[in-house]
Short mmCIF file of C-alpha atoms and ligand atoms in Angstrom, two decimals:
data_model
loop_
_atom_site.label_atom_id
_atom_site.label_comp_id
_atom_site.label_asym_id
_atom_site.label_seq_id
_atom_site.Cartn_x
_atom_site.Cartn_y
_atom_site.Cartn_z
CA MET P 1 0.85 -23.37 -5.05
CA LYS P 2 -0.97 -24.20 -7.78
CA ALA P 3 -4.75 -23.19 -8.53
CA GLU P 4 -6.20 -26.73 -7.74
CA ASP P 5 -4.54 -26.68 -4.38
CA PHE P 6 -6.43 -23.85 -3.15
CA PRO P 7 -9.84 -24.03 -1.09
CA ARG P 8 -12.71 -24.09 -3.59
CA ASP P 9 -14.28 -20.72 -2.42
CA ILE P 10 -11.02 -18.93 -3.03
CA ARG P 11 -10.34 -20.39 -6.33
CA SER P 12 -12.59 -18.26 -8.33
CA HIS P 13 -11.07 -15.20 -6.75
CA LEU P 14 -7.34 -15.98 -7.04
CA MET P 15 -7.33 -14.46 -10.25
CA PRO P 16 -8.67 -10.69 -10.12
CA SER P 17 -11.82 -10.35 -12.18
CA HIS P 18 -13.32 -7.19 -10.66
CA ASN P 19 -14.52 -4.74 -13.50
CA GLY P 20 -13.20 -1.43 -12.15
CA HIS P 21 -14.72 1.75 -13.90
CA LEU P 22 -11.97 4.24 -12.87
CA ILE P 23 -12.12 8.07 -13.38
CA TYR P 24 -10.13 11.01 -12.43
CA ARG P 25 -12.03 13.28 -9.97
CA CYS P 26 -10.78 17.01 -9.38
CA LEU P 27 -10.53 18.15 -5.56
CA GLY P 28 -11.44 21.64 -6.80
CA CYS P 29 -14.44 21.55 -8.95
CA GLY P 30 -15.53 18.13 -8.57
CA LYS P 31 -15.46 17.46 -12.22
CA GLU P 32 -14.77 14.13 -13.68
CA TYR P 33 -12.78 12.88 -16.49
CA GLY P 34 -12.04 9.42 -18.10
CA ILE P 35 -8.70 7.70 -17.76
CA LYS P 36 -8.22 7.35 -21.67
CA GLU P 37 -6.10 10.60 -21.50
CA LEU P 38 -3.10 11.40 -19.31
CA LEU P 39 -4.18 14.15 -16.92
CA TYR P 40 -2.64 15.55 -13.95
CA ILE P 41 -4.43 18.70 -12.90
CA CYS P 42 -8.14 19.64 -13.72
CA PRO P 43 -8.45 21.41 -17.42
CA GLU P 44 -11.31 23.40 -15.87
CA CYS P 45 -9.78 24.80 -12.57
CA ARG P 46 -6.13 23.47 -12.51
CA GLN P 47 -6.85 21.41 -9.19
CA VAL P 48 -5.15 18.21 -8.42
CA LEU P 49 -6.82 14.96 -9.22
CA LEU P 50 -7.51 11.43 -7.54
CA ILE P 51 -8.82 8.52 -9.05
CA TYR P 52 -12.07 6.85 -8.13
CA ASP P 53 -13.68 3.70 -9.20
CA GLU P 54 -17.16 4.17 -10.00
CA ASN P 55 -17.86 0.38 -9.43
CA PHE P 56 -16.18 0.49 -5.89
CA ASP P 57 -19.21 -0.93 -4.06
CA ARG P 58 -19.48 -3.90 -6.22
CA LEU P 59 -16.07 -5.13 -3.96
CA LYS P 60 -18.46 -5.04 -1.04
CA ASP P 61 -20.39 -8.20 -2.48
CA ILE P 62 -17.30 -10.08 -0.97
CA SER P 63 -17.21 -9.58 2.54
CA GLY P 64 -14.15 -8.21 4.25
CA GLU P 65 -13.47 -11.52 5.90
CA GLN P 66 -13.43 -13.14 2.60
CA TRP P 67 -11.31 -10.26 1.03
CA GLN P 68 -8.53 -11.05 4.08
CA ARG P 69 -8.69 -14.68 3.09
CA ILE P 70 -8.41 -13.98 -0.73
CA PHE P 71 -5.35 -11.69 0.11
CA ASP P 72 -3.69 -14.31 2.49
CA TYR P 73 -4.21 -16.91 -0.12
CA ARG P 74 -2.71 -14.86 -2.94
CA LYS P 75 0.49 -14.91 -1.24
CA MET P 76 1.21 -18.43 -2.18
CA LEU P 77 0.64 -17.79 -5.97
CA ASN P 78 3.58 -17.76 -8.37
CA ILE P 79 2.16 -15.45 -10.97
CA ASP P 80 4.62 -12.12 -11.30
CA ALA P 81 1.97 -9.83 -11.66
CA LEU P 82 0.44 -10.38 -8.66
CA LYS P 83 3.76 -10.76 -6.56
CA GLY P 84 3.99 -7.24 -5.86
CA ILE P 85 1.55 -4.08 -5.12
CA TYR P 86 -1.07 -5.78 -7.49
CA ARG P 87 -1.86 -8.46 -4.88
CA TYR P 88 -4.40 -6.23 -4.07
CA HIS P 89 -5.21 -5.62 -7.81
CA GLU P 90 -9.00 -4.65 -7.26
CA PHE P 91 -8.06 -1.64 -5.07
CA ILE P 92 -5.12 -0.72 -6.91
CA GLY P 93 -5.75 -0.82 -10.65
CA PRO P 94 -8.80 -2.63 -11.67
CA VAL P 95 -8.58 -1.77 -15.34
CA ILE P 96 -5.08 -2.97 -15.65
CA PRO P 97 -4.72 -6.47 -17.22
CA LEU P 98 -2.30 -8.68 -15.74
CA ASP P 99 0.09 -8.98 -19.15
CA SER P 100 0.45 -5.03 -18.79
CA ILE P 101 1.68 -5.17 -15.10
CA VAL P 102 5.24 -4.06 -14.67
CA TYR P 103 6.75 -5.94 -11.79
CA LEU P 104 10.42 -5.32 -10.94
CA GLY P 105 10.30 -6.87 -6.97
CA GLU P 106 8.53 -3.83 -5.33
CA GLY P 107 6.29 -4.04 -2.12
CA HIS P 108 6.04 -6.46 0.67
CA THR P 109 8.75 -4.93 2.47
CA PRO P 110 9.45 -6.29 5.93
CA LEU P 111 8.18 -5.14 9.05
CA ILE P 112 11.20 -5.03 11.62
CA ALA P 113 10.46 -4.96 15.27
CA ALA P 114 12.60 -2.84 17.34
CA ASN P 115 14.90 -4.76 19.57
CA PRO P 116 14.34 -4.72 23.62
CA ALA P 117 17.05 -1.84 23.83
CA MET P 118 15.27 0.36 21.54
CA GLN P 119 11.97 -0.45 22.57
CA GLU P 120 12.90 0.55 26.28
CA LYS P 121 14.58 3.71 25.19
CA VAL P 122 11.56 4.89 23.27
CA GLY P 123 8.95 3.56 25.66
CA VAL P 124 6.62 2.06 22.79
CA GLN P 125 6.40 -0.89 21.11
CA PHE P 126 7.40 -0.16 17.45
CA PHE P 127 8.37 -1.52 13.86
CA PHE P 128 10.18 -0.06 11.00
CA LYS P 129 8.91 -0.67 7.72
CA ASN P 130 11.79 -1.29 5.41
CA ASP P 131 10.97 0.41 2.36
CA GLY P 132 14.09 1.36 1.54
CA GLN P 133 14.48 -2.75 0.48
CA ASN P 134 12.27 -1.87 -2.82
CA PRO P 135 14.12 -2.18 -6.20
CA SER P 136 15.49 1.36 -6.27
CA ALA P 137 15.75 1.63 -2.67
CA SER P 138 12.89 3.63 -1.88
CA PHE P 139 9.12 3.42 -1.25
CA LYS P 140 8.81 5.31 -4.79
CA ASP P 141 8.94 2.13 -6.60
CA ARG P 142 5.44 1.31 -5.35
CA GLY P 143 3.72 4.61 -7.39
CA MET P 144 6.10 3.81 -10.40
CA ALA P 145 5.07 0.31 -10.55
CA SER P 146 1.36 1.43 -11.02
CA ALA P 147 2.16 4.64 -12.99
CA LEU P 148 4.16 2.43 -15.61
CA SER P 149 1.76 -0.69 -15.79
CA TYR P 150 -0.95 2.14 -16.59
CA ILE P 151 1.51 3.67 -19.43
CA ASN P 152 2.06 0.09 -20.39
CA PHE P 153 -1.34 -0.81 -20.62
CA MET P 154 -2.17 2.63 -22.67
CA VAL P 155 0.69 1.70 -25.19
CA HIS P 156 -0.75 -1.99 -25.78
CA GLN P 157 -4.26 -0.19 -26.08
CA GLY P 158 -2.71 2.20 -29.02
CA TYR P 159 -3.60 4.95 -26.95
CA LEU P 160 -0.10 6.07 -26.24
CA SER P 161 3.12 5.51 -28.24
CA ASP P 162 6.88 6.68 -27.93
CA VAL P 163 6.35 7.82 -24.46
CA LEU P 164 8.68 10.45 -22.82
CA ALA P 165 8.33 10.00 -18.86
CA VAL P 166 9.44 13.07 -17.17
CA CYS P 167 9.82 13.99 -13.38
CA ALA P 168 11.14 16.29 -10.88
CA SER P 169 12.84 14.82 -8.18
CA THR P 170 14.62 15.12 -4.61
CA GLY P 171 16.56 11.92 -5.79
CA ASP P 172 14.16 9.24 -5.21
CA THR P 173 11.27 9.83 -7.57
CA SER P 174 14.02 9.83 -10.37
CA ALA P 175 15.54 6.85 -9.28
CA ALA P 176 12.42 4.99 -9.41
CA ALA P 177 11.00 6.60 -12.69
CA ALA P 178 14.10 5.67 -14.56
CA LEU P 179 14.48 2.30 -13.43
CA TYR P 180 10.72 1.30 -14.30
CA ALA P 181 10.93 3.28 -17.81
CA SER P 182 14.32 1.46 -18.62
CA TYR P 183 12.30 -1.78 -18.35
CA LEU P 184 9.81 -0.66 -20.96
CA GLN P 185 12.35 0.80 -23.39
CA PRO P 186 12.29 1.72 -26.41
CA LYS P 187 8.61 2.23 -25.90
CA VAL P 188 9.11 4.35 -23.01
CA LYS P 189 12.06 6.81 -22.41
CA SER P 190 12.76 8.61 -19.47
CA ALA P 191 14.09 12.43 -18.78
CA VAL P 192 14.57 13.62 -14.90
CA LEU P 193 15.23 17.03 -13.56
CA LEU P 194 17.24 17.37 -10.20
CA PRO P 195 18.12 20.36 -8.34
CA HIS P 196 21.56 20.97 -8.99
CA LYS P 197 24.00 19.52 -5.74
CA LYS P 198 20.56 18.76 -3.90
CA VAL P 199 20.52 14.97 -4.52
CA THR P 200 23.05 12.46 -2.88
CA PRO P 201 25.54 11.19 -5.29
CA GLN P 202 24.10 7.71 -4.91
CA GLN P 203 20.74 9.08 -6.08
CA LEU P 204 22.28 10.82 -8.95
CA SER P 205 24.17 7.65 -9.75
CA GLN P 206 20.72 5.77 -10.27
CA PRO P 207 18.99 7.51 -13.31
CA LEU P 208 22.32 8.00 -14.85
CA GLY P 209 22.92 3.99 -14.63
CA SER P 210 19.00 3.47 -15.87
CA GLY P 211 20.01 5.45 -19.04
CA ALA P 212 17.87 8.22 -18.37
CA ALA P 213 18.49 11.87 -19.60
CA VAL P 214 19.41 13.56 -16.49
CA TYR P 215 19.33 17.45 -16.14
CA GLU P 216 20.53 19.49 -13.42
CA ILE P 217 18.73 22.57 -12.56
CA PRO P 218 19.47 25.72 -10.25
CA GLY P 219 17.80 26.08 -7.08
CA VAL P 220 15.55 23.62 -4.90
CA PHE P 221 13.00 20.98 -5.72
CA ASP P 222 10.35 23.44 -5.80
CA ASP P 223 11.86 25.05 -8.76
CA CYS P 224 12.42 21.80 -10.57
CA MET P 225 8.94 21.14 -10.28
CA LYS P 226 7.83 24.19 -12.07
CA VAL P 227 9.85 23.40 -15.00
CA VAL P 228 8.54 20.07 -15.13
CA GLU P 229 4.79 21.55 -14.72
CA ALA P 230 5.68 23.89 -17.64
CA LEU P 231 7.07 20.79 -19.95
CA SER P 232 3.84 18.77 -19.12
CA GLU P 233 1.52 21.64 -19.88
CA HIS P 234 3.29 22.65 -23.43
CA TYR P 235 4.58 19.18 -24.68
CA SER P 236 3.44 15.73 -25.21
CA VAL P 237 5.19 13.87 -21.99
CA ALA P 238 3.92 11.64 -19.34
CA LEU P 239 4.60 13.23 -15.93
CA LEU P 240 5.69 10.81 -13.41
CA ASN P 241 5.55 13.20 -10.18
CA SER P 242 3.01 12.42 -7.39
CA LYS P 243 0.90 15.01 -9.12
CA ASN P 244 0.04 12.06 -11.17
CA ALA P 245 -2.66 10.29 -9.48
CA TRP P 246 -1.82 6.58 -10.59
CA ARG P 247 1.42 7.18 -8.35
CA ILE P 248 -1.03 7.59 -5.59
CA LEU P 249 -3.10 4.38 -6.23
CA GLY P 250 0.23 2.23 -6.07
CA GLN P 251 1.45 3.78 -2.91
CA GLU P 252 -1.74 2.90 -1.42
CA SER P 253 -0.22 -0.74 -1.31
CA TYR P 254 2.09 0.36 1.82
CA SER P 255 -1.28 0.48 3.74
CA TYR P 256 -2.60 -2.82 2.52
CA GLU P 257 0.40 -4.48 3.16
CA ILE P 258 0.33 -3.24 6.97
CA ALA P 259 -3.20 -4.14 7.17
CA GLN P 260 -2.41 -7.61 6.04
CA GLU P 261 0.77 -7.90 8.15
CA MET P 262 -1.16 -7.08 11.29
CA GLU P 263 -3.89 -9.72 10.83
CA TYR P 264 -6.27 -6.90 9.69
CA ASP P 265 -6.67 -5.58 13.40
CA LEU P 266 -5.37 -1.68 13.17
CA SER P 267 -7.28 -0.94 16.33
CA ARG P 268 -4.00 -0.04 18.37
CA ALA P 269 -1.56 0.70 15.42
CA ALA P 270 -0.15 3.91 14.73
CA LEU P 271 2.00 5.01 11.68
CA VAL P 272 4.44 7.46 11.55
CA VAL P 273 5.23 8.86 8.30
CA PRO P 274 7.62 11.80 6.89
CA ILE P 275 6.11 14.29 4.46
CA GLY P 276 7.62 15.99 1.66
CA ASN P 277 5.36 16.79 -1.64
CA ALA P 278 2.85 14.57 0.63
CA GLY P 279 1.94 12.06 -2.04
CA ASN P 280 2.91 9.47 0.55
CA ILE P 281 0.43 10.45 3.36
CA THR P 282 -2.16 10.94 0.68
CA ALA P 283 -1.79 7.36 -0.55
CA ILE P 284 -1.62 5.96 3.12
CA MET P 285 -4.58 7.45 4.18
CA SER P 286 -6.60 6.91 0.97
CA GLY P 287 -5.43 3.03 1.13
CA PHE P 288 -6.78 2.84 4.83
CA LEU P 289 -9.94 4.54 3.76
CA LYS P 290 -10.83 1.95 0.95
CA PHE P 291 -9.83 -0.97 3.12
CA PHE P 292 -12.26 0.33 5.79
CA ASP P 293 -14.96 1.03 3.43
CA ALA P 294 -14.80 -2.28 1.92
CA GLY P 295 -15.04 -3.80 5.60
CA ILE P 296 -11.36 -5.28 5.40
CA ILE P 297 -10.48 -3.46 8.50
CA ASP P 298 -12.82 -2.27 11.13
CA SER P 299 -10.62 0.37 12.50
CA LEU P 300 -8.38 3.33 10.93
CA PRO P 301 -4.87 3.61 12.59
CA LYS P 302 -3.60 6.93 13.91
CA ILE P 303 -1.57 8.67 11.17
CA ILE P 304 1.26 10.83 12.26
CA GLY P 305 2.75 12.81 9.71
CA VAL P 306 6.12 14.32 10.53
CA GLN P 307 8.24 17.29 8.94
CA SER P 308 11.76 18.84 9.77
CA ARG P 309 11.70 22.07 11.39
CA HIS P 310 13.46 23.25 7.92
CA ALA P 311 10.51 22.13 5.57
CA ASN P 312 7.48 22.37 7.72
CA PRO P 313 4.41 23.73 5.56
CA VAL P 314 1.95 21.01 6.52
CA TYR P 315 2.78 20.90 10.19
CA ARG P 316 2.44 24.72 10.13
CA TYR P 317 -0.84 24.46 8.37
CA TYR P 318 -2.19 22.10 11.09
CA LEU P 319 -1.30 24.03 14.04
CA GLU P 320 -4.45 25.88 13.92
CA PRO P 321 -6.84 23.80 15.53
CA GLU P 322 -10.06 25.20 13.82
CA ALA P 323 -10.64 23.67 10.44
CA ALA P 324 -12.09 27.02 9.09
CA LYS P 325 -9.39 29.32 10.11
CA ARG P 326 -6.55 27.49 8.60
CA HIS P 327 -4.56 28.63 5.65
CA PHE P 328 -2.04 27.09 3.77
CA GLN P 329 1.35 28.93 3.10
CA PRO P 330 4.30 27.76 1.48
CA VAL P 331 7.60 27.99 3.31
CA THR P 332 11.04 28.79 2.25
CA VAL P 333 12.98 25.75 2.81
CA LYS P 334 16.14 25.49 4.79
CA PRO P 335 18.80 22.55 4.40
CA SER P 336 17.58 19.43 5.78
CA VAL P 337 19.28 16.00 6.24
CA ALA P 338 15.70 14.65 5.24
CA GLN P 339 16.53 15.91 1.99
CA ALA P 340 14.11 13.98 0.01
CA ALA P 341 11.39 15.81 1.99
CA MET P 342 12.77 19.20 1.58
CA ILE P 343 9.88 20.98 -0.13
CA GLY P 344 8.29 24.16 0.81
CA ASN P 345 5.05 23.83 -1.43
CA PRO P 346 3.79 20.38 -1.50
CA VAL P 347 2.05 19.46 -4.38
CA SER P 348 -0.61 17.16 -2.75
CA MET P 349 -1.53 19.64 0.01
CA PRO P 350 -5.08 19.73 -1.25
CA ARG P 351 -5.43 16.02 -1.24
CA VAL P 352 -4.34 15.96 2.36
CA ILE P 353 -6.70 18.54 3.49
CA HIS P 354 -9.41 16.60 1.77
CA LEU P 355 -8.39 13.24 3.14
CA VAL P 356 -7.59 14.21 6.65
CA GLN P 357 -11.16 15.51 7.09
CA ARG P 358 -12.76 12.24 5.39
CA TYR P 359 -10.30 10.24 7.54
CA ASN P 360 -11.20 11.89 10.79
CA GLU P 361 -14.86 11.68 9.86
CA ALA P 362 -14.75 7.90 9.18
CA ALA P 363 -12.88 7.24 12.26
CA GLY P 364 -15.33 9.22 14.46
CA GLY P 365 -12.59 11.37 15.88
CA GLN P 366 -9.16 12.74 15.64
CA ARG P 367 -6.80 10.07 14.25
CA THR P 368 -4.17 12.16 12.30
CA PHE P 369 -1.57 14.12 13.96
CA PHE P 370 1.14 16.33 12.57
CA VAL P 371 4.47 16.98 14.36
CA GLU P 372 7.86 18.56 13.70
CA VAL P 373 11.23 17.36 14.69
CA SER P 374 14.75 19.23 14.46
CA GLU P 375 17.60 18.20 12.21
CA GLN P 376 19.74 17.20 15.23
CA ASP P 377 17.03 14.67 16.42
CA ILE P 378 16.59 13.37 12.57
CA MET P 379 20.20 12.17 12.96
CA ASP P 380 20.67 11.11 16.21
CA TRP P 381 17.73 8.79 16.02
CA GLU P 382 18.75 7.75 12.62
CA ILE P 383 22.08 6.87 14.00
CA ALA P 384 20.80 5.26 17.19
CA ALA P 385 18.37 3.06 15.06
CA ASN P 386 20.84 1.72 12.78
CA ARG P 387 23.13 0.80 15.69
CA ASN P 388 20.50 -1.38 16.83
CA GLY P 389 20.07 -3.45 13.73
CA HIS P 390 18.17 -1.02 11.30
CA ILE P 391 19.01 0.46 7.87
CA ALA P 392 16.88 3.62 8.17
CA CYS P 393 18.02 6.62 6.09
CA THR P 394 17.87 9.89 7.23
CA HIS P 395 13.77 10.17 6.77
CA GLY P 396 13.77 6.72 8.72
CA GLY P 397 15.37 8.57 11.49
CA GLU P 398 12.90 11.52 10.98
CA SER P 399 9.96 8.81 11.63
CA LEU P 400 11.56 7.74 14.93
CA ALA P 401 12.14 11.22 15.89
CA GLY P 402 8.44 11.84 14.89
CA LEU P 403 7.42 8.97 17.26
CA LEU P 404 9.27 10.23 20.21
CA ALA P 405 7.45 14.12 19.29
CA ALA P 406 3.99 12.10 19.08
CA ARG P 407 4.65 10.49 22.28
CA ASP P 408 5.69 13.50 24.05
CA CYS P 409 2.48 15.71 22.88
CA GLY P 410 0.19 12.76 23.68
CA ALA P 411 -0.64 11.65 20.14
CA ILE P 412 0.95 8.34 20.81
CA ASP P 413 0.67 6.37 24.03
CA ALA P 414 2.36 3.09 25.61
CA GLN P 415 -0.81 0.92 24.31
CA ASP P 416 -0.06 1.78 20.56
CA THR P 417 2.04 -0.44 18.34
CA VAL P 418 3.80 1.89 15.86
CA VAL P 419 5.05 1.19 12.44
CA LEU P 420 7.60 3.65 11.36
CA ASP P 421 7.93 4.50 7.52
CA SER P 422 11.72 3.81 6.75
CA THR P 423 10.99 5.40 3.28
CA ALA P 424 14.75 4.65 1.83
CA HIS P 425 17.78 2.67 2.41
CA ALA P 426 20.39 4.05 4.69
CA LEU P 427 23.13 3.89 1.84
CA LYS P 428 21.38 6.52 -0.47
CA PHE P 429 21.90 9.26 2.46
CA ALA P 430 25.23 7.79 3.83
CA GLY P 431 26.92 11.29 3.05
CA PHE P 432 25.00 12.68 5.95
CA GLN P 433 26.25 9.87 8.15
CA ASP P 434 29.83 10.74 6.90
CA MET P 435 29.23 14.52 7.74
CA TYR P 436 28.12 13.49 11.38
CA PHE P 437 30.95 11.01 12.10
CA GLU P 438 33.69 13.72 10.07
CA GLU P 439 31.95 16.43 12.18
CA ASN P 440 31.93 18.75 9.26
CA PHE P 441 28.02 19.68 9.09
CA PRO P 442 27.63 23.02 7.43
CA ALA P 443 26.29 25.36 9.91
CA ASP P 444 23.09 25.89 8.45
CA TYR P 445 21.82 22.38 9.09
CA HIS P 446 22.22 23.40 12.94
CA ILE P 447 23.47 19.51 13.90
CA SER P 448 26.40 18.96 16.48
CA PRO P 449 27.22 15.18 16.38
CA ARG P 450 27.05 13.57 19.70
CA LYS P 451 30.29 12.05 20.68
CA GLU P 452 29.00 8.76 21.63
CA LEU P 453 27.35 8.31 18.49
CA ILE P 454 30.34 9.11 16.21
CA ASN P 455 32.30 6.06 14.51
CA VAL P 456 35.21 6.39 12.45
CA PRO P 457 37.72 4.02 11.05
CA HIS P 458 41.30 3.52 12.51
CA TYR P 459 44.04 2.97 10.56
CA ILE P 460 46.22 0.34 12.07
CA GLN P 461 50.12 0.37 11.13
CA PRO P 462 52.67 -0.58 13.91
CA GLN P 463 55.40 2.08 13.86
CA ASP P 464 58.35 -0.81 14.37
CA LEU P 465 57.37 -2.60 10.84
CA ASP P 466 59.81 -2.25 8.13
CA GLN P 467 57.81 -3.20 5.30
CA VAL P 468 53.91 -3.39 4.93
CA PRO P 469 51.94 -4.79 1.87
CA ALA P 470 50.52 -2.56 -0.72
CA PRO P 471 48.40 -3.33 -3.67
CA GLY P 472 50.53 -4.99 -6.35
CA ARG P 473 53.46 -5.46 -3.87
CA PRO P 474 52.54 -8.25 -1.60
CA LEU P 475 54.87 -9.14 1.17
CA THR P 476 56.28 -12.91 1.65
CA GLY P 477 58.17 -14.76 4.00
CA GLU P 478 59.41 -13.37 7.33
CA PRO P 479 58.54 -9.76 6.83
CA PHE P 480 54.93 -10.91 5.75
CA GLU P 481 54.86 -13.02 8.98
CA GLN P 482 55.96 -9.95 11.07
CA PHE P 483 53.35 -7.93 9.54
CA VAL P 484 50.44 -10.29 10.23
CA ASN P 485 51.50 -10.85 14.06
CA ARG P 486 52.33 -7.24 14.78
CA THR P 487 49.06 -6.01 13.39
CA ALA P 488 47.02 -8.70 15.04
CA GLU P 489 48.80 -7.55 18.39
CA GLU P 490 48.09 -4.10 18.01
CA ILE P 491 44.40 -4.64 17.02
CA ALA P 492 44.14 -6.96 20.06
CA SER P 493 45.62 -4.52 22.45
CA ARG P 494 43.05 -1.69 21.12
CA LEU P 495 40.04 -4.11 21.76
CA ASN P 496 41.66 -5.39 25.30
CA LEU P 497 41.74 -8.93 24.03
CA LYS P 498 43.05 -11.52 26.65
CA ARG P 499 45.39 -14.28 24.93
CA LYS P 500 44.02 -17.53 24.78
CA GLY P 501 45.78 -20.08 27.54
CA LYS P 502 47.96 -22.41 26.06
C1 PLP O 1 9.70 11.11 -1.45
C2 PLP O 1 10.39 10.70 -0.14
C3 PLP O 1 9.83 11.43 1.04
C4 PLP O 1 8.74 12.24 0.84
O1 PLP O 1 7.63 11.73 0.79
P1 PLP O 1 6.22 12.47 -0.22
O2 PLP O 1 5.36 11.59 -0.74
O3 PLP O 1 6.96 13.22 -1.14
O4 PLP O 1 5.68 13.10 0.82
C5 PLP O 1 10.40 10.87 2.25
N1 PLP O 1 11.42 9.87 2.19
C6 PLP O 1 12.12 9.58 1.26
C7 PLP O 1 13.35 8.73 1.08
C8 PLP O 1 11.61 9.89 -0.05
O5 PLP O 1 12.29 9.52 -1.51
ZN1 ZN O 2 -11.38 21.18 -11.50
#
C-alpha cells in the first residue's frame, strides 16, 4: 500500500523517526558505554551487557493503542527494511538507518494452531510458532539480522572496516551468522567454530554453503565458546554469539510478533521456550517488558523455560524457591537430541536472573516458570506433533514436552492459550528421527522408540517379476506393463485397497 492511502494520523508514523539513544549497560557493576565500540562484556567487571534506549520514555508520547495501529498498518508497507524484525524499529534498533538494515526474509513466522486431535491429547489450546521458517531455518536469524544490520551501519559510518565475524555454535548460530555475513561480503567475512560431531550434517552444510571458514573443535559447545571468547579478547573480530547484546535486541521481535498476532491481549497467554545459552528467553522477556512499559500490552504472558534433563542448569537454579538462597552451578552436559540447547554453562544466565526478577515484579506475581523434560518425551512429542501437521524439530518437541510438564505442575491450566517455540525446522535434526525410526539411538540418550510412532520405508519388488527398471535401464513393452501392474497390486494388497467395481 502507498503512503498516501494510509489514514492521516498513521502516515507520519509509518516511517520510523524516533531518535533512540542506545547504550550498553553492564549487569554486574551498572556502568554504561557508548555503542560506537563493539563490546561484549564490561571492560571493568567482565559481566554481560544489555542495550538500553536512554530515550525510551519518549516512545510513551504515543499511546499504546496508537502503537498497535502503527504496527498493524506497517504490515501493508512495501519497504524491505520494514518487512522483517524492523517493523518494530523503534523498539529494536532505533539508531539504525533503514539503508543499513539487512533483510533476508526473517521474522513474521506463522502461528499454527494444533489440530483438534492434538489439542485433545494435551488438554490445552496451543499453537506452534514456526521459527524454523526463518531463512536459515531457525530463530537465530532474528538476532543476526539485528547484529549484522548494526555492523553494516558501523561500516557505513566508517567506524569499522574489513570485519571478521566469529561465533561458536551448536549449529544454528553459525548457519545464521554465515548467511547474513555472506550477504555483506566482501565487507564482512565470517568464521565459525563448531564442536566436532556435535552438529548435524545439515547444520554443518549451512556455513560451508555460505562460504564461511568452518573450524571443528574437540569437546562440546561450552569449550568452543571459551575459544571464541579468547579470540574476541585478543584479536579484532566481531563476536556474533548471543553474548553480543545486538542479538538479543533482534530476538525481541519474537515477542512483538506474538503480541501483534494475539491482538495485543496476552492476559491468558503462556509461552514455552527451550533454553540453551539462554539468549532467546532473555530476549523474549525483555521484549514483552518493553511493550508492557510502553503500554502496548497491558499484561505480561506466562513464560515457561524448558530444559532437557541432560542439560538443565537453569532449571536447577530455579528449583530453590527462595531467591536469596539460589546459587548458579554449571552442569556437565550429557548427549541430548535437543542438541542446539546442549549447554551446561549458559552465557546469558546473569541476564535471565536479572530479567526474571524484573518480569515478575512488573507482572505483580510469578509469571516465569522452569521445567525439565526427558529425552524420551522430547522425541515422542516431536514425532507426535509432526504426525499432526507440524514441522517441529527436537527443540519444538521439547517445547511440547515442556507444555505437558508445565500442565502437570500447575504452571499452565486449561484456560491458558499456549504458544510453543518451534525454534528450528524439523529437517535440520532429521538424523534423530532416523535413529528413532531405525531404533539405533546410542545408549546414553536413554531413548527407546515407541513402536506405534516408528515409521520406515518399505521396499516393494514382487518376487515373480523377471525384470525391473533401473537407473539408465528403462523397461518397455510387456515387461514394463507387468512391472507396473504387479507393483500396483502388491501395494494395493498391503494397503488393503478394494478394487473399483467395473
Ligand atoms: C539456539 C537454539 C536454542 C537455544 O536458544 P538459546 O538462546 O541458546 O537459549 C534452541 N533451539 C534451537 C533450534 C536453537 O538453534
Ligand atoms: Zn561491569
